[in-house]
Short mmCIF file of C-alpha atoms in Angstrom, two decimals:
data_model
loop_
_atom_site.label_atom_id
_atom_site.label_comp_id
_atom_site.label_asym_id
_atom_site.label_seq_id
_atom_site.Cartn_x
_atom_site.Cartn_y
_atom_site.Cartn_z
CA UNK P 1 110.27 403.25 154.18
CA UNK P 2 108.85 399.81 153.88
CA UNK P 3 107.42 398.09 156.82
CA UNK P 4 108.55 400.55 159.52
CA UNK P 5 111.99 399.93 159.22
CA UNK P 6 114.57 402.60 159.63
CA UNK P 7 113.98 406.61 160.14
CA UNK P 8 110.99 407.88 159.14
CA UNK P 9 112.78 410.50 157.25
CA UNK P 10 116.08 410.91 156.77
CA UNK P 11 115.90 415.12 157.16
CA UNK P 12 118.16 416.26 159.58
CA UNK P 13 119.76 413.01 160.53
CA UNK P 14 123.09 413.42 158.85
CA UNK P 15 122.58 409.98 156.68
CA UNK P 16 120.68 408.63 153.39
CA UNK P 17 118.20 406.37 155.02
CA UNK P 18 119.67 403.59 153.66
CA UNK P 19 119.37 400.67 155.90
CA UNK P 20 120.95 397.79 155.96
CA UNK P 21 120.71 394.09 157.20
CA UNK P 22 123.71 393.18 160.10
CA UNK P 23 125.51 390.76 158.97
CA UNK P 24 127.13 389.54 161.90
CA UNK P 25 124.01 388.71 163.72
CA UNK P 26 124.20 385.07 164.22
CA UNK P 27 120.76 383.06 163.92
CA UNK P 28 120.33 380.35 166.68
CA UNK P 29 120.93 377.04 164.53
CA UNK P 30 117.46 374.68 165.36
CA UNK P 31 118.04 371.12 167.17
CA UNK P 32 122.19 371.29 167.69
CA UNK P 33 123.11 369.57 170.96
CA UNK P 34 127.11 370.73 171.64
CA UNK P 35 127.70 366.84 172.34
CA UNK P 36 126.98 363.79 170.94
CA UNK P 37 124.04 361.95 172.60
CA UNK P 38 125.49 358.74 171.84
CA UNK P 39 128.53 357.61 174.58
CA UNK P 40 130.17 355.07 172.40
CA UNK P 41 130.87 357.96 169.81
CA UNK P 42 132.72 359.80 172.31
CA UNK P 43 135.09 356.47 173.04
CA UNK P 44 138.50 357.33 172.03
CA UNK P 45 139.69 355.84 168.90
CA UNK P 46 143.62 355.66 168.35
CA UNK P 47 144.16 356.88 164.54
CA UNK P 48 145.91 354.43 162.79
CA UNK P 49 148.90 355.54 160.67
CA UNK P 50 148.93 354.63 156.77
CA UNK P 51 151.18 351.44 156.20
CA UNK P 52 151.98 353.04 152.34
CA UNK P 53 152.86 356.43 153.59
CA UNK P 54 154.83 355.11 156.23
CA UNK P 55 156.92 352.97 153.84
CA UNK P 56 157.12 355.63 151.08
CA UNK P 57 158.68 358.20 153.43
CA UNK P 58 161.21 355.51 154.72
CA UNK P 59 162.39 354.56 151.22
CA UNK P 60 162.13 358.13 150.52
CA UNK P 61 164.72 358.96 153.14
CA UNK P 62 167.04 356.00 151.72
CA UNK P 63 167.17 357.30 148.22
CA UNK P 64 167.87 361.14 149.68
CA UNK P 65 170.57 359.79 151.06
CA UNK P 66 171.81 357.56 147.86
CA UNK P 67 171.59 360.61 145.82
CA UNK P 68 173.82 363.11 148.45
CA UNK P 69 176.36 360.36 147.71
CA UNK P 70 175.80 360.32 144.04
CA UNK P 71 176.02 363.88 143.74
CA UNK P 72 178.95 363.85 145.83
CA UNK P 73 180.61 361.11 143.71
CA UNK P 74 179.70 363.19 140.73
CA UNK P 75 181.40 366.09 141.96
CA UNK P 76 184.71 364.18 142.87
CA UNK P 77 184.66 362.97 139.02
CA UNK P 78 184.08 359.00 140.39
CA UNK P 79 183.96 356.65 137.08
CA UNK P 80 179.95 356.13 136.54
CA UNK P 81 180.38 352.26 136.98
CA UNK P 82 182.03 353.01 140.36
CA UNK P 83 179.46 355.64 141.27
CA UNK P 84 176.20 352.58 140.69
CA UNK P 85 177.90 350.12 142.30
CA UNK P 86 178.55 352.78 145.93
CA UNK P 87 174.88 353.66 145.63
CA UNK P 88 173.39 349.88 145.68
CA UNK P 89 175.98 349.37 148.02
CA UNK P 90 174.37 351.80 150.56
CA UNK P 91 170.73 351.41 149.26
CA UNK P 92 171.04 347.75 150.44
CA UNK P 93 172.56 348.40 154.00
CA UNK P 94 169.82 351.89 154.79
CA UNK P 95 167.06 349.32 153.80
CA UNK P 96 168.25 346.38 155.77
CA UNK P 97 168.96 349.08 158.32
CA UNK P 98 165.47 350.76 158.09
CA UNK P 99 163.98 347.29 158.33
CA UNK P 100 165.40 346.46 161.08
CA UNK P 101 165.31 349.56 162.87
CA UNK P 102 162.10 350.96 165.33
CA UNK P 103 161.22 354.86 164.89
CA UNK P 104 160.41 356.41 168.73
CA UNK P 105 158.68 360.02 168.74
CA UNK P 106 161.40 361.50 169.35
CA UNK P 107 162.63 364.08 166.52
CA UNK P 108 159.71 364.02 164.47
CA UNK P 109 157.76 367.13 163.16
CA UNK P 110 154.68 367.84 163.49
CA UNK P 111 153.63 367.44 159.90
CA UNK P 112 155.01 363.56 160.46
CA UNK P 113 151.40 362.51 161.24
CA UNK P 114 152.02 358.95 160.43
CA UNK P 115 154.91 358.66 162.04
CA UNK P 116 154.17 360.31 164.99
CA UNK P 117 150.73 358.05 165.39
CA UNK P 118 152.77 355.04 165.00
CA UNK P 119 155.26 356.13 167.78
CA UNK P 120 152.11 356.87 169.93
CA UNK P 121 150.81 353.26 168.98
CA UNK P 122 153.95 351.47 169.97
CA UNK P 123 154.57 353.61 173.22
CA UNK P 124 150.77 353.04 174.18
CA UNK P 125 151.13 349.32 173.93
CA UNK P 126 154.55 349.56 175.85
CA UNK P 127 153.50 350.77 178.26
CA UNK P 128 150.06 348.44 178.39
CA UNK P 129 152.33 345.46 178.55
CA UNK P 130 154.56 346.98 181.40
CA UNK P 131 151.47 347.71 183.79
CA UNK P 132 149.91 344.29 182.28
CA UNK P 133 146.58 345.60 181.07
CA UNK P 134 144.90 343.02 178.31
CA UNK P 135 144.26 344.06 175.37
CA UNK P 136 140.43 343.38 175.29
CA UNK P 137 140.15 345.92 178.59
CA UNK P 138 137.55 348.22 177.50
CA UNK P 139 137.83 351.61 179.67
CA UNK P 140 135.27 352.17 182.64
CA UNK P 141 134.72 348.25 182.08
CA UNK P 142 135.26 347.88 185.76
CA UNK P 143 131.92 351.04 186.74
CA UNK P 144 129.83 348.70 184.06
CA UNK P 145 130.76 345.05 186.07
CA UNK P 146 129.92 346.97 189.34
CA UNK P 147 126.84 348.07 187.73
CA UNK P 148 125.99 344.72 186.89
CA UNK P 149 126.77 343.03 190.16
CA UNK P 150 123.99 345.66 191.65
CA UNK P 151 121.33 345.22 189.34
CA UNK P 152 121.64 341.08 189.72
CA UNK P 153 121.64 341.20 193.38
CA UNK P 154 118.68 343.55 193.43
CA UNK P 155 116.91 341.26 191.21
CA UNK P 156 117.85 339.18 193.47
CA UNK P 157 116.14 340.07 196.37
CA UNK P 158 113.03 341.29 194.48
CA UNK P 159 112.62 337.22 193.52
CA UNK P 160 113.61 335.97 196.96
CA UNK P 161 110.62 338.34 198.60
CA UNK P 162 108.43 337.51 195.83
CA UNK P 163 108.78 333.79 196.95
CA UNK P 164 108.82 334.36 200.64
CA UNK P 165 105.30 336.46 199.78
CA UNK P 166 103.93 333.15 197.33
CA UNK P 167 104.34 330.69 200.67
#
Protein backbone atom coordinates (compact mmCIF):
# COMPACT_ATOMS: atom_id res chain seq x y z
CA UNK A 1 0.00 0.00 0.00
CA UNK A 2 1.28 3.37 -0.98
CA UNK A 3 1.01 6.24 1.34
CA UNK A 4 -1.24 4.62 3.98
CA UNK A 5 -4.09 4.33 1.97
CA UNK A 6 -6.45 1.44 2.21
CA UNK A 7 -6.06 -1.94 4.48
CA UNK A 8 -2.93 -2.78 5.50
CA UNK A 9 -3.47 -6.20 4.22
CA UNK A 10 -6.08 -7.47 2.54
CA UNK A 11 -5.98 -11.16 4.59
CA UNK A 12 -9.11 -11.91 5.99
CA UNK A 13 -11.07 -8.97 4.76
CA UNK A 14 -13.12 -10.64 2.09
CA UNK A 15 -11.71 -8.08 -0.79
CA UNK A 16 -8.48 -7.50 -3.13
CA UNK A 17 -7.20 -4.34 -1.61
CA UNK A 18 -7.90 -2.57 -4.46
CA UNK A 19 -8.84 0.92 -3.68
CA UNK A 20 -10.33 3.23 -5.47
CA UNK A 21 -10.85 7.09 -5.84
CA UNK A 22 -14.92 8.22 -5.19
CA UNK A 23 -16.00 9.66 -7.86
CA UNK A 24 -18.89 11.39 -6.71
CA UNK A 25 -17.12 13.44 -4.18
CA UNK A 26 -17.65 16.90 -5.31
CA UNK A 27 -14.57 19.41 -4.83
CA UNK A 28 -15.66 22.91 -3.49
CA UNK A 29 -15.21 25.10 -6.80
CA UNK A 30 -12.68 28.31 -5.52
CA UNK A 31 -14.20 32.05 -5.73
CA UNK A 32 -18.06 31.14 -7.09
CA UNK A 33 -20.53 33.59 -5.55
CA UNK A 34 -24.30 31.87 -6.32
CA UNK A 35 -25.28 35.54 -7.55
CA UNK A 36 -24.07 38.03 -9.58
CA UNK A 37 -22.39 40.93 -7.66
CA UNK A 38 -23.38 43.30 -10.19
CA UNK A 39 -27.41 44.56 -9.78
CA UNK A 40 -27.83 45.81 -13.27
CA UNK A 41 -27.07 42.15 -14.52
CA UNK A 42 -29.86 40.87 -12.59
CA UNK A 43 -32.38 43.64 -14.38
CA UNK A 44 -34.81 41.76 -16.37
CA UNK A 45 -34.35 41.84 -20.00
CA UNK A 46 -37.49 40.96 -22.26
CA UNK A 47 -36.04 38.46 -25.07
CA UNK A 48 -36.76 39.74 -28.23
CA UNK A 49 -38.28 37.36 -30.82
CA UNK A 50 -36.40 36.90 -34.33
CA UNK A 51 -38.18 39.14 -37.05
CA UNK A 52 -36.92 36.22 -39.87
CA UNK A 53 -38.19 33.33 -37.92
CA UNK A 54 -41.25 34.98 -37.19
CA UNK A 55 -41.95 35.68 -40.89
CA UNK A 56 -40.67 32.30 -42.14
CA UNK A 57 -43.11 30.36 -39.93
CA UNK A 58 -46.03 32.70 -41.08
CA UNK A 59 -45.35 32.15 -44.79
CA UNK A 60 -44.67 28.70 -43.82
CA UNK A 61 -48.18 28.24 -42.53
CA UNK A 62 -49.59 29.96 -45.88
CA UNK A 63 -47.93 27.58 -48.24
CA UNK A 64 -49.13 24.39 -45.85
CA UNK A 65 -52.20 25.48 -46.47
CA UNK A 66 -51.78 26.20 -50.48
CA UNK A 67 -50.47 22.78 -50.81
CA UNK A 68 -53.63 20.85 -48.70
CA UNK A 69 -55.56 22.57 -51.52
CA UNK A 70 -53.25 21.53 -54.23
CA UNK A 71 -53.18 18.12 -53.16
CA UNK A 72 -56.77 18.18 -52.79
CA UNK A 73 -57.25 19.63 -56.31
CA UNK A 74 -54.92 16.93 -57.48
CA UNK A 75 -56.91 14.30 -56.10
CA UNK A 76 -60.29 15.62 -57.60
CA UNK A 77 -58.38 15.47 -61.15
CA UNK A 78 -58.69 19.69 -61.36
CA UNK A 79 -57.02 20.79 -64.90
CA UNK A 80 -53.28 21.98 -63.76
CA UNK A 81 -54.00 25.57 -65.13
CA UNK A 82 -57.08 25.63 -62.85
CA UNK A 83 -55.22 24.09 -59.94
CA UNK A 84 -52.19 27.44 -60.17
CA UNK A 85 -54.54 29.84 -60.60
CA UNK A 86 -56.82 28.45 -56.92
CA UNK A 87 -53.46 28.37 -55.18
CA UNK A 88 -52.31 32.18 -55.98
CA UNK A 89 -55.74 32.85 -55.45
CA UNK A 90 -55.51 31.81 -51.72
CA UNK A 91 -51.73 32.54 -51.31
CA UNK A 92 -52.70 36.23 -51.95
CA UNK A 93 -55.75 36.46 -49.51
CA UNK A 94 -53.65 34.14 -46.28
CA UNK A 95 -50.85 36.77 -46.86
CA UNK A 96 -52.95 39.85 -46.97
CA UNK A 97 -54.74 38.06 -44.16
CA UNK A 98 -51.55 37.22 -42.14
CA UNK A 99 -50.48 40.81 -42.66
CA UNK A 100 -53.10 42.17 -41.40
CA UNK A 101 -53.81 39.94 -38.70
CA UNK A 102 -52.20 40.18 -34.74
CA UNK A 103 -51.09 36.64 -33.16
CA UNK A 104 -52.24 36.66 -29.10
CA UNK A 105 -50.62 33.74 -26.89
CA UNK A 106 -53.24 31.98 -27.03
CA UNK A 107 -52.83 28.40 -28.82
CA UNK A 108 -49.28 28.43 -29.21
CA UNK A 109 -46.84 25.58 -28.16
CA UNK A 110 -44.30 25.72 -26.25
CA UNK A 111 -41.62 25.13 -28.82
CA UNK A 112 -43.23 28.58 -30.52
CA UNK A 113 -40.52 30.60 -28.71
CA UNK A 114 -40.76 33.46 -31.05
CA UNK A 115 -44.08 33.62 -31.15
CA UNK A 116 -44.85 33.24 -27.80
CA UNK A 117 -42.12 36.21 -26.85
CA UNK A 118 -43.80 38.39 -29.25
CA UNK A 119 -47.30 37.75 -27.69
CA UNK A 120 -45.61 38.48 -24.27
CA UNK A 121 -44.12 41.76 -25.89
CA UNK A 122 -47.39 43.05 -27.19
CA UNK A 123 -49.48 42.01 -24.01
CA UNK A 124 -46.67 43.70 -21.78
CA UNK A 125 -46.97 46.94 -23.61
CA UNK A 126 -50.89 46.59 -23.49
CA UNK A 127 -51.13 46.52 -20.61
CA UNK A 128 -48.28 49.46 -19.90
CA UNK A 129 -50.43 51.74 -21.96
CA UNK A 130 -53.73 50.79 -20.06
CA UNK A 131 -52.20 51.60 -16.47
CA UNK A 132 -50.21 54.59 -18.35
CA UNK A 133 -46.68 53.72 -17.32
CA UNK A 134 -43.94 55.55 -19.82
CA UNK A 135 -41.90 53.77 -21.49
CA UNK A 136 -38.55 55.22 -20.12
CA UNK A 137 -39.86 54.03 -16.34
CA UNK A 138 -36.99 52.14 -15.15
CA UNK A 139 -38.20 49.69 -12.19
CA UNK A 140 -37.42 50.72 -8.45
CA UNK A 141 -36.79 54.25 -10.20
CA UNK A 142 -39.10 55.68 -7.63
CA UNK A 143 -36.58 53.85 -4.11
CA UNK A 144 -33.51 55.57 -6.27
CA UNK A 145 -35.44 59.38 -6.50
CA UNK A 146 -36.26 58.89 -2.75
CA UNK A 147 -32.75 58.03 -2.24
CA UNK A 148 -31.71 61.01 -3.87
CA UNK A 149 -34.05 63.47 -2.25
CA UNK A 150 -32.30 62.16 1.23
CA UNK A 151 -28.85 62.40 0.37
CA UNK A 152 -29.45 66.25 -1.10
CA UNK A 153 -31.25 67.35 1.89
CA UNK A 154 -28.64 65.87 4.18
CA UNK A 155 -26.07 67.62 2.27
CA UNK A 156 -28.07 70.07 2.84
CA UNK A 157 -27.99 70.59 6.29
CA UNK A 158 -24.32 69.54 6.63
CA UNK A 159 -23.62 73.04 4.42
CA UNK A 160 -26.22 75.10 6.26
CA UNK A 161 -24.36 74.14 9.85
CA UNK A 162 -21.11 74.47 8.26
CA UNK A 163 -22.09 78.17 7.53
CA UNK A 164 -23.93 78.86 10.70
CA UNK A 165 -20.38 77.43 12.41
CA UNK A 166 -18.08 79.96 9.73
CA UNK A 167 -20.17 83.23 11.27
Amino acid sequence: MSSNVGLTTPRGSGTSGYVQRNLSHLRPRDNFAPYPKDLDSIKHRQRQPDKDILKHDRLREVEVKVFDLRDRLEDEGVDEDEIEAQTDALRKKLLADTDSSKATGRGLKPHQVHELAKAKIDETEKLRKALGIREDYEEGSHWKKQEERLRDATLERVREDGRREAA
